[in-house]
Structure formats: structure tokens, C-alpha cells
């Protein structure tokens, strides 16, 4: 008879690495049109032109960063005419830091002296690019971290108008934002040079999620560890949470739960047990793009428990001085991000008497919001 118990030195994971978020999936399904649009935007750069500015928009976990990485590795494999630089704006959120990142990528090392002036960094980048007749493509990932203090205007102005000072300098920007639309109003001097082509990244459907997770599971686990019924269950859970990362995390955690029981296969109970923690993965990614007043309203919902929209509004107005329109806008946004529920009051309950509830454990929300505030943005 086949042994069902896992020995202490055995594992059900064939390749753990594929269940990590930073794993670059070999097969990037359901994003063909977005990849085409991105390739189209950098194409002019290969012929000595300027890349087309682009804006990738979509909720967390819809493959925006993955698309950029794929694009950039293809560019690097194809030609040295184009210099692609990926900037994580959560880490590099000043113009100086971003240009240091570009400098290091282009020249292969940091500037010799720390504290070197911005002007010298820019000068070196622009002259090198012009001399080598190359084009720059800068991806500003999570660009919302550049909105406070209007840092984004300074970054775009410098990148996209540098050719006025350094003739022959060519640069394009791919901005990445975890939201369905761009609400930021640019400085007019930036707007005249930055009218990006929008590339939408919609949420994956349940079937798309199922296919993606199925493939991960095939590579990540040994055969027979996870059944197709369970993949279906995980896909449903992931669709409800609204973030593919939840599904990837759930596969991994459910696998660990099975190993804890020394079982050679994952059970439905393993998935249930892992579910709550995995759902929190969405919480931190959904908080990432939120503005200060949006986080404030979310924390009020967490603190007040199930409350009437009218009561919530009074507290919100006391703290921010904002009007009902803004309050309503944020409520809808938090609802769309699946952070709150505003709709289970039954017929006839509309407007200020709507009941608003948090979709996560309030303590977890307050803790994540605190971390998000500390990380800036
Ligand atoms: N089409 C896909 N096929 C396989 N894996 C995918 C696909 N789309 C996304 N993923 C995986 O989902 C995770 C999240 O993807 P990614 O980081 O690209 O999303 P994102 O839209 O940039 O999210 P955020 O806005 O939170 O930064 C990654 O682990 C990535 O490998």
C-alpha cells in the first residue's frame, strides 16, 4: 500500500521558489495585449527615436510589475540601444534618489563621491546617453509615492525636458499606478510633455486565476499534492479577495499546513486554515496606493466597527474638514478595493444611513495602516 505519511526529511514542494511573490513566472498568461502595448511604446527607441510615455493602471496583483520586468529583460536581450531602468518609488521617492538609480544602471556603479550634486549626476547621465546614442526608458513603479510634495512633477520635468539642455538626449517614462485611473493633476509644464498612453491591467477573472494558479501548483508541488478541486476552491477565494497574490500565498501556506500534518497532499481544511493569513496579503497591497485621507477614513471604519455612513462622515469631517463629495468618493474607492463593505443593509438603505463595515480584522487594519504611514507616501 502507498505510504501517506511524509517522513521528516521529505517535502511536498518540488520548487518552493515559484510560490514566492518575487518569482518571475516563465509563462505570463492573459497579458498579451498589455505586453504588445508596452513593446509598441518602446519601439521608437530602437530606431533612434523617443520612447512613448505610458501609464500602466490597474489594481494590485494584476501583473503590472511583472509586465515591466518581462519587457525590460526582452529589451536587454535584444539591443543595447535602449537603457531600461526600473525604479521602485516606495524605495526611491525623491528626484535625487531616482537619478542615482539611473546613474548606477547606466554606468554600472554609484557616483564616486557620496553627496554629489544633482546637477552633476544629471549631467553625467545625459552626456553619456548622448555620446553613446542610446535612449532611456524609466519605469516609475508605484508612482503614487512621488505625489506628495509634487515630486513627480520635478522628476518628469527633468527627464522629459532634459533634451532642451542636452540636445540628442532621449527618454521615455512608464508610470505604474495601482489604481483604475490617474487622479493626479500635473503641473502644466509637465502636462505639455507627459500625455501618456494608458495601458489598463484589469482584474483577472476566476478562470484566469485558476489557470495561473494551476500552472504554479504544477511547478511548485510534486504530482498529486494538490487536486484540481482545491485549485478551484483557491481560485474562488482569490477572486473574492481580489488579488492574485492571495492565491499564490495560499498555495504556499496550505502546502506548509499539509507538511505540518505530515501529509503528502493538501486538504480542504489546510486551505481553510491558511486562508485568513493569506487574505491579509491583499490588505497590505491594497493599502499601498492610498492617500493620507483615504487611510484615515479606513482607520475610522476599523475603529468604529459597523457604523452608519452619516456618523462616519461626521468623524471624518471633524478630522479633515473635507466635504461629503470627497467622503463619498473615498468610501466608493475603499469598497472597490475590497477593504470595506457598504452594501449589506437591505433595500431602502442608501446615502448617510448606509452601514459601513471593515472586511478585515480591525486590529490588523490599524497595524497595517500604521506601517503604511511609516513607510511614507
Ligand atoms: N499573468 C500572470 N501569470 C503568472 N503570474 C502572474 C501573472 N500576473 C501576476 N502574476 C504574479 O502575481 C504576483 C503579483 O504580480 P505583480 O507584482 O506583477 O502585480 P502588480 O500589478 O505589479 O501589483 P502591485 O500593484 O501590488 O505592485 C507576482 O508574484 C506575479 O508573479
Short mmCIF file of C-alpha atoms and ligand atoms in Angstrom, two decimals:
data_model
loop_
_atom_site.label_atom_id
_atom_site.label_comp_id
_atom_site.label_asym_id
_atom_site.label_seq_id
_atom_site.Cartn_x
_atom_site.Cartn_y
_atom_site.Cartn_z
CA UNK A 1 0.00 0.00 0.00
CA UNK A 2 1.19 3.54 -0.74
CA UNK A 3 2.54 5.36 2.30
CA UNK A 4 0.52 8.52 3.04
CA UNK A 5 2.76 9.89 5.78
CA UNK A 6 5.52 12.31 4.91
CA UNK A 7 8.84 11.46 6.52
CA UNK A 8 10.59 14.26 8.38
CA UNK A 9 13.15 14.78 5.60
CA UNK A 10 10.59 14.65 2.78
CA UNK A 11 8.72 17.56 1.26
CA UNK A 12 5.69 18.10 -0.96
CA UNK A 13 7.33 21.16 -2.55
CA UNK A 14 9.07 20.43 -5.83
CA UNK A 15 10.19 24.06 -6.24
CA UNK A 16 9.41 26.43 -3.36
CA UNK A 17 10.77 29.44 -5.16
CA UNK A 18 7.88 29.56 -7.65
CA UNK A 19 5.48 30.21 -4.76
CA UNK A 20 7.29 33.39 -3.75
CA UNK A 21 5.98 36.79 -4.92
CA UNK A 22 9.28 37.81 -6.45
CA UNK A 23 9.39 34.74 -8.66
CA UNK A 24 9.33 35.74 -12.31
CA UNK A 25 6.79 33.43 -13.97
CA UNK A 26 8.11 31.87 -17.14
CA UNK A 27 4.64 31.80 -18.59
CA UNK A 28 2.90 35.17 -18.30
CA UNK A 29 -0.63 34.34 -19.43
CA UNK A 30 -3.54 36.69 -20.11
CA UNK A 31 -1.41 39.79 -20.51
CA UNK A 32 -0.63 39.55 -24.23
CA UNK A 33 -2.32 42.83 -25.20
CA UNK A 34 -0.60 44.75 -22.40
CA UNK A 35 2.80 43.34 -23.43
CA UNK A 36 2.10 44.35 -27.04
CA UNK A 37 1.18 47.88 -25.97
CA UNK A 38 4.34 48.19 -23.87
CA UNK A 39 6.54 46.91 -26.69
CA UNK A 40 4.89 49.35 -29.03
CA UNK A 41 5.74 52.22 -26.70
CA UNK A 42 9.47 51.43 -26.60
CA UNK A 43 9.77 50.51 -30.28
CA UNK A 44 10.68 54.07 -31.46
CA UNK A 45 13.71 53.99 -29.16
CA UNK A 46 15.29 51.18 -31.18
CA UNK A 47 15.15 53.34 -34.27
CA UNK A 48 16.80 56.31 -32.57
CA UNK A 49 13.51 57.95 -31.54
CA UNK A 50 11.97 58.79 -28.22
CA UNK A 51 10.01 56.11 -26.33
CA UNK A 52 6.30 56.81 -26.00
CA UNK A 53 5.30 57.72 -22.45
CA UNK A 54 2.99 55.14 -20.95
CA UNK A 55 0.84 54.71 -17.87
CA UNK A 56 0.03 51.22 -16.58
CA UNK A 57 -3.11 51.30 -14.46
CA UNK A 58 -4.75 48.51 -12.51
CA UNK A 59 -5.46 47.09 -9.06
CA UNK A 60 -2.76 45.32 -7.02
CA UNK A 61 -1.67 41.89 -8.20
CA UNK A 62 -2.71 42.32 -11.82
CA UNK A 63 0.77 41.80 -13.28
CA UNK A 64 1.95 45.37 -13.86
CA UNK A 65 5.39 44.95 -12.31
CA UNK A 66 5.79 41.54 -13.90
CA UNK A 67 4.99 43.05 -17.31
CA UNK A 68 7.67 45.70 -16.85
CA UNK A 69 10.28 43.13 -15.79
CA UNK A 70 9.44 40.94 -18.79
CA UNK A 71 9.62 43.91 -21.14
CA UNK A 72 12.93 45.07 -19.72
CA UNK A 73 14.55 41.67 -19.91
CA UNK A 74 13.46 41.40 -23.55
CA UNK A 75 14.87 44.85 -24.26
CA UNK A 76 18.19 43.92 -22.68
CA UNK A 77 18.37 40.68 -24.60
CA UNK A 78 17.57 42.44 -27.86
CA UNK A 79 19.74 45.55 -28.03
CA UNK A 80 21.96 47.87 -26.03
CA UNK A 81 20.46 50.91 -27.81
CA UNK A 82 17.88 51.22 -25.06
CA UNK A 83 18.67 51.53 -21.36
CA UNK A 84 15.74 50.33 -19.23
CA UNK A 85 15.69 51.36 -15.57
CA UNK A 86 13.15 50.07 -13.08
CA UNK A 87 12.54 52.37 -10.12
CA UNK A 88 10.59 51.24 -7.06
CA UNK A 89 9.24 54.62 -5.96
CA UNK A 90 8.43 53.37 -2.50
CA UNK A 91 12.18 52.99 -2.01
CA UNK A 92 13.42 55.81 -4.22
CA UNK A 93 10.94 58.61 -3.69
CA UNK A 94 12.97 61.71 -4.44
CA UNK A 95 14.26 63.01 -7.73
CA UNK A 96 17.82 62.69 -6.48
CA UNK A 97 17.38 59.03 -5.49
CA UNK A 98 15.77 58.22 -8.83
CA UNK A 99 18.58 59.78 -10.83
CA UNK A 100 21.16 57.99 -8.70
CA UNK A 101 19.36 54.76 -9.61
CA UNK A 102 19.56 55.69 -13.32
CA UNK A 103 23.22 56.63 -12.95
CA UNK A 104 24.10 53.29 -11.35
CA UNK A 105 22.26 51.33 -14.03
CA UNK A 106 23.86 53.25 -16.88
CA UNK A 107 27.41 53.39 -15.57
CA UNK A 108 27.46 50.19 -13.55
CA UNK A 109 28.44 51.91 -10.30
CA UNK A 110 27.31 54.67 -7.93
CA UNK A 111 28.77 58.17 -8.30
CA UNK A 112 32.31 58.23 -6.81
CA UNK A 113 31.55 60.79 -4.09
CA UNK A 114 28.53 60.46 -1.88
CA UNK A 115 26.71 63.78 -1.60
CA UNK A 116 27.45 64.56 -5.25
CA UNK A 117 25.17 67.34 -6.54
CA UNK A 118 22.07 66.53 -8.52
CA UNK A 119 23.31 68.69 -11.39
CA UNK A 120 26.45 66.60 -11.76
CA UNK A 121 24.51 63.35 -11.68
CA UNK A 122 22.14 64.55 -14.39
CA UNK A 123 24.99 65.99 -16.44
CA UNK A 124 26.88 62.70 -16.43
CA UNK A 125 23.78 60.66 -17.31
CA UNK A 126 22.73 62.93 -20.17
CA UNK A 127 26.19 63.28 -21.69
CA UNK A 128 26.80 59.52 -21.56
CA UNK A 129 23.45 58.78 -23.19
CA UNK A 130 24.00 61.32 -25.95
CA UNK A 131 27.58 60.21 -26.62
CA UNK A 132 26.56 56.56 -26.82
CA UNK A 133 23.45 57.44 -28.83
CA UNK A 134 21.16 55.43 -26.55
CA UNK A 135 17.60 56.02 -25.30
CA UNK A 136 16.44 55.82 -21.71
CA UNK A 137 13.23 54.11 -20.57
CA UNK A 138 12.43 54.68 -16.91
CA UNK A 139 9.67 52.70 -15.22
CA UNK A 140 8.34 54.53 -12.17
CA UNK A 141 6.66 51.71 -10.27
CA UNK A 142 4.11 52.70 -7.59
CA UNK A 143 4.42 56.25 -8.82
CA UNK A 144 1.92 57.47 -6.20
CA UNK A 145 4.84 57.61 -3.76
CA UNK A 146 6.04 60.63 -5.77
CA UNK A 147 2.75 62.54 -5.45
CA UNK A 148 3.36 64.12 -2.02
CA UNK A 149 5.21 67.42 -2.35
CA UNK A 150 4.65 67.06 -6.10
CA UNK A 151 7.97 65.26 -6.51
CA UNK A 152 6.58 63.58 -9.63
CA UNK A 153 6.44 66.94 -11.41
CA UNK A 154 10.14 67.50 -10.74
CA UNK A 155 11.06 64.00 -11.89
CA UNK A 156 9.05 64.15 -15.12
CA UNK A 157 10.06 67.70 -15.89
CA UNK A 158 13.74 66.79 -15.59
CA UNK A 159 13.51 63.54 -17.54
CA UNK A 160 11.26 64.72 -20.32
CA UNK A 161 12.70 68.20 -20.84
CA UNK A 162 16.39 67.38 -20.38
CA UNK A 163 16.81 67.40 -24.17
CA UNK A 164 16.33 71.17 -24.07
CA UNK A 165 19.65 71.42 -22.19
CA UNK A 166 21.27 68.30 -23.66
CA UNK A 167 20.31 68.09 -27.34
CA UNK A 168 20.04 64.49 -28.51
CA UNK A 169 19.02 63.18 -25.07
CA UNK A 170 16.04 60.82 -25.42
CA UNK A 171 13.96 59.49 -22.55
CA UNK A 172 10.54 57.99 -22.03
CA UNK A 173 8.63 57.08 -18.88
CA UNK A 174 6.44 54.14 -17.99
CA UNK A 175 4.49 55.13 -14.90
CA UNK A 176 2.84 52.33 -12.92
CA UNK A 177 -0.10 53.02 -10.63
CA UNK A 178 -2.19 50.54 -8.60
CA UNK A 179 -5.44 52.34 -9.33
CA UNK A 180 -8.02 52.25 -12.08
CA UNK A 181 -7.48 55.91 -13.05
CA UNK A 182 -4.99 58.70 -12.56
CA UNK A 183 -6.42 61.45 -10.35
CA UNK A 184 -3.22 63.49 -10.00
CA UNK A 185 -3.16 66.93 -11.65
CA UNK A 186 0.25 67.64 -13.18
CA UNK A 187 1.96 70.98 -13.36
CA UNK A 188 1.10 72.49 -16.77
CA UNK A 189 4.78 72.49 -17.76
CA UNK A 190 4.83 68.74 -17.20
CA UNK A 191 1.47 68.11 -18.77
CA UNK A 192 2.68 69.61 -22.01
CA UNK A 193 5.32 66.84 -22.27
CA UNK A 194 3.58 63.99 -20.45
CA UNK A 195 0.39 62.76 -22.04
CA UNK A 196 0.83 59.05 -21.59
CA UNK A 197 -0.76 56.17 -23.47
CA UNK A 198 -2.80 54.27 -20.94
CA UNK A 199 -2.41 50.51 -20.62
CA UNK A 200 -5.12 49.04 -18.37
CA UNK A 201 -4.48 45.93 -16.27
CA UNK A 202 -7.93 44.67 -15.27
CA UNK A 203 -8.54 42.16 -12.50
CA UNK A 204 -8.11 38.55 -13.62
CA UNK A 205 -11.31 36.55 -14.00
CA UNK A 206 -11.82 33.47 -11.86
CA UNK A 207 -10.94 31.20 -14.78
CA UNK A 208 -7.75 33.15 -15.49
CA UNK A 209 -6.81 32.95 -11.81
CA UNK A 210 -7.49 29.21 -11.86
CA UNK A 211 -5.23 28.69 -14.86
CA UNK A 212 -2.40 30.77 -13.42
CA UNK A 213 -2.57 29.05 -10.03
CA UNK A 214 -2.85 25.62 -11.61
CA UNK A 215 0.37 26.21 -13.52
CA UNK A 216 2.15 27.45 -10.39
CA UNK A 217 0.96 24.43 -8.45
CA UNK A 218 2.18 22.05 -11.18
CA UNK A 219 5.66 23.52 -10.98
CA UNK A 220 5.71 24.16 -7.24
CA UNK A 221 4.40 20.83 -5.91
CA UNK A 222 5.01 17.17 -6.67
CA UNK A 223 2.25 15.41 -8.63
CA UNK A 224 -0.86 14.53 -6.60
CA UNK A 225 -0.21 17.08 -3.84
CA UNK A 226 -3.00 19.46 -4.80
CA UNK A 227 -6.19 18.36 -6.54
CA UNK A 228 -7.96 20.31 -9.25
CA UNK A 229 -10.94 20.75 -6.91
CA UNK A 230 -8.71 22.51 -4.43
CA UNK A 231 -7.24 24.74 -7.12
CA UNK A 232 -10.81 25.67 -7.97
CA UNK A 233 -11.51 26.45 -4.32
CA UNK A 234 -8.35 28.57 -4.02
CA UNK A 235 -9.23 30.40 -7.25
CA UNK A 236 -12.68 31.27 -5.88
CA UNK A 237 -11.17 32.53 -2.64
CA UNK A 238 -8.60 34.57 -4.59
CA UNK A 239 -11.21 36.14 -6.82
CA UNK A 240 -13.25 37.21 -3.79
CA UNK A 241 -10.13 38.73 -2.19
CA UNK A 242 -9.42 40.49 -5.49
CA UNK A 243 -5.66 39.90 -5.66
CA UNK A 244 -3.68 37.13 -7.35
CA UNK A 245 -1.02 37.35 -4.63
CA UNK A 246 -3.55 35.97 -2.16
CA UNK A 247 -3.83 32.79 -4.26
CA UNK A 248 -0.08 32.34 -4.59
CA UNK A 249 0.36 32.86 -0.86
CA UNK A 250 -2.49 30.48 -0.12
CA UNK A 251 -0.92 27.72 -2.21
CA UNK A 252 2.28 28.08 -0.25
CA UNK A 253 0.67 28.30 3.20
CA UNK A 254 -1.72 25.42 2.53
CA UNK A 255 1.34 23.37 1.50
CA UNK A 256 3.03 24.20 4.78
CA UNK A 257 -0.14 23.26 6.69
CA UNK A 258 -0.14 19.87 4.95
CA UNK A 259 3.52 19.34 5.82
CA UNK A 260 2.78 20.25 9.43
CA UNK A 261 0.35 17.32 9.46
CA UNK A 262 3.00 15.18 7.73
CA UNK A 263 0.54 14.69 4.89
CA UNK A 264 1.54 14.02 1.31
CA UNK A 265 -1.36 16.05 -0.02
CA UNK A 266 -3.14 19.32 0.74
CA UNK A 267 -6.65 19.04 2.17
CA UNK A 268 -9.58 21.43 2.03
CA UNK A 269 -9.04 22.12 5.76
CA UNK A 270 -5.42 23.11 5.08
CA UNK A 271 -6.72 25.71 2.64
CA UNK A 272 -9.29 26.98 5.17
CA UNK A 273 -6.67 27.23 7.90
CA UNK A 274 -4.27 29.15 5.66
CA UNK A 275 -6.98 31.38 4.17
CA UNK A 276 -7.22 34.08 6.82
CA UNK A 277 -3.48 34.82 6.82
CA UNK A 278 -3.29 34.78 3.04
CA UNK A 279 -6.14 37.23 2.75
CA UNK A 280 -4.00 39.75 4.67
CA UNK A 281 -1.60 39.78 1.75
CA UNK A 282 -4.23 41.77 -0.08
CA UNK A 283 -4.56 44.18 2.82
CA UNK A 284 -1.00 45.42 2.56
CA UNK A 285 -1.03 45.69 -1.24
CA UNK A 286 -4.42 47.43 -1.21
CA UNK A 287 -3.12 50.00 1.29
CA UNK A 288 -0.06 50.81 -0.82
CA UNK A 289 -1.67 53.30 -3.23
CA UNK A 290 -3.94 55.00 -0.69
CA UNK A 291 -3.62 58.69 0.13
CA UNK A 292 -3.47 60.14 3.64
CA UNK A 293 -7.21 60.97 3.93
CA UNK A 294 -8.16 57.57 2.48
CA UNK A 295 -6.11 55.76 5.10
CA UNK A 296 -7.66 57.97 7.75
CA UNK A 297 -11.18 57.02 6.71
CA UNK A 298 -10.23 53.35 6.63
CA UNK A 299 -8.86 53.54 10.16
CA UNK A 300 -12.08 55.27 11.29
CA UNK A 301 -14.10 52.39 9.83
CA UNK A 302 -11.82 49.94 11.64
CA UNK A 303 -12.11 51.82 14.94
CA UNK A 304 -15.86 52.44 14.85
CA UNK A 305 -16.94 48.94 13.83
CA UNK A 306 -20.19 48.64 11.82
CA UNK A 307 -21.37 52.24 11.64
CA UNK A 308 -23.75 54.46 9.72
CA UNK A 309 -22.18 56.38 6.85
CA UNK A 310 -23.56 59.60 8.37
CA UNK A 311 -21.76 59.02 11.71
CA UNK A 312 -18.61 58.10 9.91
CA UNK A 313 -18.82 61.25 7.84
CA UNK A 314 -19.10 63.43 10.97
CA UNK A 315 -15.89 61.92 12.37
CA UNK A 316 -14.16 62.20 9.01
CA UNK A 317 -15.20 65.83 8.62
CA UNK A 318 -14.01 66.68 12.14
CA UNK A 319 -10.56 65.27 11.34
CA UNK A 320 -10.07 66.52 7.79
CA UNK A 321 -12.53 69.34 7.15
CA UNK A 322 -13.36 67.63 3.82
CA UNK A 323 -16.85 67.73 2.32
CA UNK A 324 -19.35 64.95 1.65
CA UNK A 325 -18.33 64.55 -2.00
CA UNK A 326 -14.78 63.61 -1.08
CA UNK A 327 -16.05 61.35 1.72
CA UNK A 328 -18.37 59.56 -0.69
CA UNK A 329 -15.59 59.24 -3.28
CA UNK A 330 -13.26 57.60 -0.75
CA UNK A 331 -15.98 55.28 0.52
CA UNK A 332 -16.52 54.03 -3.03
CA UNK A 333 -12.80 53.63 -3.56
CA UNK A 334 -12.33 51.58 -0.37
CA UNK A 335 -15.30 49.48 -1.38
CA UNK A 336 -13.86 48.87 -4.86
CA UNK A 337 -10.51 47.94 -3.29
CA UNK A 338 -12.42 45.34 -1.24
CA UNK A 339 -11.32 46.82 2.03
CA UNK A 340 -14.80 47.68 3.27
CA UNK A 341 -18.38 46.60 2.65
CA UNK A 342 -21.06 49.23 2.31
CA UNK A 343 -23.87 47.21 0.90
CA UNK A 344 -25.47 44.80 3.27
CA UNK A 345 -28.19 46.90 4.77
CA UNK A 346 -31.07 45.71 2.63
CA UNK A 347 -33.37 47.65 0.37
CA UNK A 348 -34.12 51.29 1.00
CA UNK A 349 -30.89 51.87 2.96
CA UNK A 350 -28.97 54.43 0.99
CA UNK A 351 -26.82 57.50 1.50
CA UNK A 352 -25.97 58.50 5.05
CA UNK A 353 -27.81 55.59 6.67
CA UNK A 354 -25.75 53.02 4.76
CA UNK A 355 -23.90 50.71 7.12
CA UNK A 356 -20.17 50.54 6.58
CA UNK A 357 -18.07 47.61 7.78
CA UNK A 358 -14.44 46.69 7.59
CA UNK A 359 -13.68 43.46 5.70
CA UNK A 360 -10.66 42.57 7.83
CA UNK A 361 -9.85 42.17 11.46
CA UNK A 362 -9.82 45.81 12.73
CA UNK A 363 -6.60 45.28 14.68
CA UNK A 364 -4.85 44.02 11.53
CA UNK A 365 -6.10 47.05 9.58
CA UNK A 366 -4.89 49.53 12.20
CA UNK A 367 -1.50 47.81 12.36
CA UNK A 368 -1.12 47.72 8.55
CA UNK A 369 -2.24 51.36 8.28
CA UNK A 370 0.36 52.35 10.85
CA UNK A 371 3.07 50.55 8.87
CA UNK A 372 1.86 52.14 5.65
CA UNK A 373 2.03 55.61 7.22
CA UNK A 374 5.55 54.96 8.49
CA UNK A 375 6.70 53.90 5.03
CA UNK A 376 5.72 57.38 3.75
CA UNK A 377 3.93 58.15 0.51
N1 LIG B 1 -0.46 36.57 -15.73
C1 LIG B 1 0.26 36.09 -14.72
N2 LIG B 1 0.77 34.85 -14.78
C2 LIG B 1 1.51 34.36 -13.75
N3 LIG B 1 1.77 35.02 -12.62
C3 LIG B 1 1.29 36.27 -12.51
C4 LIG B 1 0.52 36.87 -13.55
N4 LIG B 1 0.17 38.13 -13.16
C5 LIG B 1 0.70 38.31 -11.95
N5 LIG B 1 1.38 37.21 -11.54
C6 LIG B 1 2.04 37.03 -10.24
O1 LIG B 1 1.26 37.71 -9.27
C7 LIG B 1 2.09 38.44 -8.36
C8 LIG B 1 1.74 39.90 -8.44
O2 LIG B 1 2.08 40.41 -9.73
P1 LIG B 1 2.70 41.86 -9.95
O3 LIG B 1 3.67 42.19 -8.85
O4 LIG B 1 3.22 41.94 -11.33
O5 LIG B 1 1.39 42.74 -9.78
P2 LIG B 1 1.22 44.31 -9.75
O6 LIG B 1 0.06 44.61 -10.59
O7 LIG B 1 2.52 44.98 -10.09
O8 LIG B 1 0.87 44.56 -8.22
P3 LIG B 1 1.06 45.90 -7.34
O9 LIG B 1 0.18 46.93 -7.92
O10 LIG B 1 0.59 45.49 -5.97
O11 LIG B 1 2.52 46.24 -7.37
C9 LIG B 1 3.52 38.14 -8.75
O12 LIG B 1 4.01 37.12 -7.91
C10 LIG B 1 3.42 37.65 -10.20
O13 LIG B 1 4.42 36.67 -10.46
#
